[in-house]
């Protein structure tokens, strides 16, 4: 073992010698380190990069598919919105038409029923007028009869009153 160390430490003209110049040795060390790292990483990266590339491509394809699906759903929803908007306008138009038709039918019914109701109201008023007239005549007749009876009582005696009452009773019986 000693012979190997002496071999490397030997400063003679033959064989490998130890270079004590720090600038030169650092550059060589860095270059050797880079070559070793490049060789080691090259194999490692050569194994990982294809699978990583495939994963990235799959992720991009999935994203594009999702975007395409989302755009399709958006366009479908937009079409449905337009259809719903058209249906709403049609329903509103139908409601307005139906409302106009109902109002026209109601107006026609009112036009037909109004003269009948006026005729009925006039008949009711006439009947009430007749009843009031008859009631007034009855009241007036009753009051006049009472006055006549009172005047007769004052002017006629009891015998004359009995004779008049009997005559009236016999007239009613015939």
CSV table of C-alpha atoms in Angstrom, one decimal:
chain,number,residue,atom,x,y,z
A,1,UNK,CA,0.0,0.0,0.0
A,2,UNK,CA,2.8,2.3,0.8
A,3,UNK,CA,4.2,1.8,-2.7
A,4,UNK,CA,1.1,3.1,-4.3
A,5,UNK,CA,1.1,6.2,-2.2
A,6,UNK,CA,4.7,6.8,-2.9
A,7,UNK,CA,4.0,6.3,-6.6
A,8,UNK,CA,1.3,9.0,-6.6
A,9,UNK,CA,3.3,11.4,-4.4
A,10,UNK,CA,6.5,11.0,-6.4
A,11,UNK,CA,7.4,14.2,-8.1
A,12,UNK,CA,9.6,12.7,-10.7
A,13,UNK,CA,9.3,12.9,-14.4
A,14,UNK,CA,7.6,9.6,-14.9
A,15,UNK,CA,4.0,8.5,-14.1
A,16,UNK,CA,1.1,10.4,-12.6
A,17,UNK,CA,2.0,13.2,-10.3
A,18,UNK,CA,0.0,15.2,-7.8
A,19,UNK,CA,-0.6,18.7,-9.1
A,20,UNK,CA,-0.6,21.3,-6.3
A,21,UNK,CA,-1.8,24.2,-8.5
A,22,UNK,CA,-5.3,24.9,-7.1
A,23,UNK,CA,-6.6,26.7,-10.2
A,24,UNK,CA,-5.8,23.9,-12.5
A,25,UNK,CA,-7.0,21.2,-10.2
A,26,UNK,CA,-10.4,22.9,-9.5
A,27,UNK,CA,-11.0,23.2,-13.2
A,28,UNK,CA,-10.2,19.6,-13.8
A,29,UNK,CA,-12.2,18.5,-10.8
A,30,UNK,CA,-15.2,20.5,-12.0
A,31,UNK,CA,-14.8,19.1,-15.5
A,32,UNK,CA,-14.6,15.6,-14.2
A,33,UNK,CA,-17.6,16.2,-12.0
A,34,UNK,CA,-19.6,17.5,-14.9
A,35,UNK,CA,-18.7,14.5,-17.0
A,36,UNK,CA,-19.5,12.0,-14.3
A,37,UNK,CA,-22.9,13.8,-13.6
A,38,UNK,CA,-23.7,14.0,-17.3
A,39,UNK,CA,-23.0,10.3,-17.7
A,40,UNK,CA,-25.0,9.3,-14.6
A,41,UNK,CA,-27.9,11.7,-15.2
A,42,UNK,CA,-28.0,10.8,-18.9
A,43,UNK,CA,-28.9,7.2,-18.1
A,44,UNK,CA,-31.3,8.3,-15.4
A,45,UNK,CA,-33.0,11.0,-17.5
A,46,UNK,CA,-33.1,8.6,-20.5
A,47,UNK,CA,-35.3,6.3,-18.4
A,48,UNK,CA,-37.5,8.9,-16.8
A,49,UNK,CA,-38.1,11.5,-19.6
A,50,UNK,CA,-40.1,9.2,-22.0
A,51,UNK,CA,-42.6,8.3,-19.2
A,52,UNK,CA,-42.7,11.9,-18.1
A,53,UNK,CA,-43.3,13.0,-21.7
A,54,UNK,CA,-46.0,10.5,-22.1
A,55,UNK,CA,-47.7,11.7,-18.8
A,56,UNK,CA,-47.6,15.3,-20.0
A,57,UNK,CA,-49.0,14.4,-23.4
A,58,UNK,CA,-51.8,12.4,-21.8
A,59,UNK,CA,-52.5,15.3,-19.4
A,60,UNK,CA,-52.7,17.7,-22.4
A,61,UNK,CA,-54.9,15.4,-24.4
A,62,UNK,CA,-57.2,15.0,-21.4
A,63,UNK,CA,-57.3,18.7,-20.9
A,64,UNK,CA,-58.1,19.2,-24.6
A,65,UNK,CA,-60.9,16.5,-24.4
A,66,UNK,CA,-62.3,18.2,-21.3
A,67,UNK,CA,-62.2,21.6,-23.0
A,68,UNK,CA,-63.9,20.1,-26.1
A,69,UNK,CA,-66.6,18.5,-23.9
A,70,UNK,CA,-67.0,21.7,-21.9
A,71,UNK,CA,-67.4,23.7,-25.1
A,72,UNK,CA,-70.0,21.2,-26.4
A,73,UNK,CA,-71.9,21.4,-23.2
A,74,UNK,CA,-71.7,25.2,-23.3
A,75,UNK,CA,-73.0,25.2,-26.9
A,76,UNK,CA,-75.8,22.8,-26.0
A,77,UNK,CA,-76.8,24.8,-22.9
A,78,UNK,CA,-76.8,28.0,-25.1
A,79,UNK,CA,-79.1,26.2,-27.6
A,80,UNK,CA,-81.4,25.1,-24.9
A,81,UNK,CA,-81.4,28.6,-23.4
A,82,UNK,CA,-82.4,30.0,-26.8
A,83,UNK,CA,-85.1,27.3,-27.2
A,84,UNK,CA,-86.4,28.1,-23.7
A,85,UNK,CA,-86.4,31.8,-24.5
A,86,UNK,CA,-88.5,31.1,-27.6
A,87,UNK,CA,-90.9,28.9,-25.7
A,88,UNK,CA,-91.3,31.6,-23.0
A,89,UNK,CA,-92.1,34.2,-25.7
A,90,UNK,CA,-94.6,31.8,-27.3
A,91,UNK,CA,-96.2,31.2,-23.9
A,92,UNK,CA,-96.4,35.0,-23.2
A,93,UNK,CA,-98.0,35.5,-26.6
A,94,UNK,CA,-100.5,32.7,-25.9
A,95,UNK,CA,-101.3,34.2,-22.5
A,96,UNK,CA,-101.9,37.6,-24.1
A,97,UNK,CA,-104.1,36.1,-26.8
A,98,UNK,CA,-106.0,34.0,-24.3
A,99,UNK,CA,-106.4,37.1,-22.1
A,100,UNK,CA,-107.8,39.1,-25.0
A,101,UNK,CA,-110.2,36.2,-26.0
A,102,UNK,CA,-111.4,35.9,-22.4
A,103,UNK,CA,-112.0,39.6,-22.1
A,104,UNK,CA,-113.9,39.7,-25.4
A,105,UNK,CA,-116.1,36.8,-24.3
A,106,UNK,CA,-116.7,38.5,-21.0
A,107,UNK,CA,-117.6,41.7,-22.8
A,108,UNK,CA,-120.0,39.9,-25.1
A,109,UNK,CA,-121.6,38.2,-22.0
A,110,UNK,CA,-122.0,41.5,-20.3
A,111,UNK,CA,-123.4,43.1,-23.4
A,112,UNK,CA,-126.0,40.2,-23.6
A,113,UNK,CA,-126.8,40.2,-19.9
A,114,UNK,CA,-126.9,44.0,-19.3
A,115,UNK,CA,-130.2,44.6,-21.2
A,116,UNK,CA,-131.8,41.6,-19.4
A,117,UNK,CA,-130.6,42.9,-16.0
A,118,UNK,CA,-132.0,46.4,-16.9
A,119,UNK,CA,-135.3,44.9,-17.8
A,120,UNK,CA,-135.4,42.9,-14.5
A,121,UNK,CA,-134.4,46.1,-12.6
A,122,UNK,CA,-137.2,48.1,-14.3
A,123,UNK,CA,-139.7,45.4,-13.5
A,124,UNK,CA,-138.6,45.3,-9.9
A,125,UNK,CA,-138.9,49.1,-9.6
A,126,UNK,CA,-142.4,49.0,-11.2
A,127,UNK,CA,-143.5,46.3,-8.8
A,128,UNK,CA,-142.2,48.2,-5.9
A,129,UNK,CA,-143.9,51.4,-7.2
A,130,UNK,CA,-147.2,49.5,-7.5
A,131,UNK,CA,-146.8,48.0,-4.1
A,132,UNK,CA,-146.0,51.4,-2.6
A,133,UNK,CA,-149.0,52.9,-4.5
A,134,UNK,CA,-151.3,50.2,-3.3
A,135,UNK,CA,-150.0,50.5,0.3
A,136,UNK,CA,-150.5,54.3,0.1
A,137,UNK,CA,-154.0,53.9,-1.2
A,138,UNK,CA,-154.8,51.4,1.5
A,139,UNK,CA,-153.4,53.7,4.2
A,140,UNK,CA,-155.3,56.7,2.7
A,141,UNK,CA,-158.5,54.6,2.4
A,142,UNK,CA,-158.1,53.4,6.0
A,143,UNK,CA,-157.5,56.9,7.3
A,144,UNK,CA,-160.4,58.2,5.3
A,145,UNK,CA,-162.7,55.4,6.6
A,146,UNK,CA,-161.6,56.1,10.1
A,147,UNK,CA,-162.4,59.8,9.7
A,148,UNK,CA,-165.8,59.0,8.1
A,149,UNK,CA,-166.6,56.5,11.0
A,150,UNK,CA,-165.6,59.1,13.5
A,151,UNK,CA,-167.7,61.8,11.8
A,152,UNK,CA,-170.6,59.4,11.6
A,153,UNK,CA,-170.3,58.5,15.2
A,154,UNK,CA,-170.5,62.1,16.1
A,155,UNK,CA,-173.4,62.8,13.8
A,156,UNK,CA,-175.4,59.5,14.0
A,157,UNK,CA,-176.9,57.9,17.0
A,158,UNK,CA,-176.4,54.3,18.1
A,159,UNK,CA,-179.6,53.1,16.5
A,160,UNK,CA,-178.8,54.6,13.1
A,161,UNK,CA,-175.2,53.2,13.4
A,162,UNK,CA,-176.6,49.7,14.1
A,163,UNK,CA,-179.0,49.9,11.1
A,164,UNK,CA,-176.1,50.9,8.8
A,165,UNK,CA,-173.9,48.1,10.0
A,166,UNK,CA,-176.6,45.6,9.6
A,167,UNK,CA,-177.3,46.8,6.0
A,168,UNK,CA,-173.7,46.5,5.2
A,169,UNK,CA,-173.5,43.0,6.7
A,170,UNK,CA,-176.4,41.9,4.6
A,171,UNK,CA,-174.9,43.4,1.5
A,172,UNK,CA,-171.7,41.5,2.2
A,173,UNK,CA,-173.6,38.3,2.7
A,174,UNK,CA,-175.3,38.6,-0.7
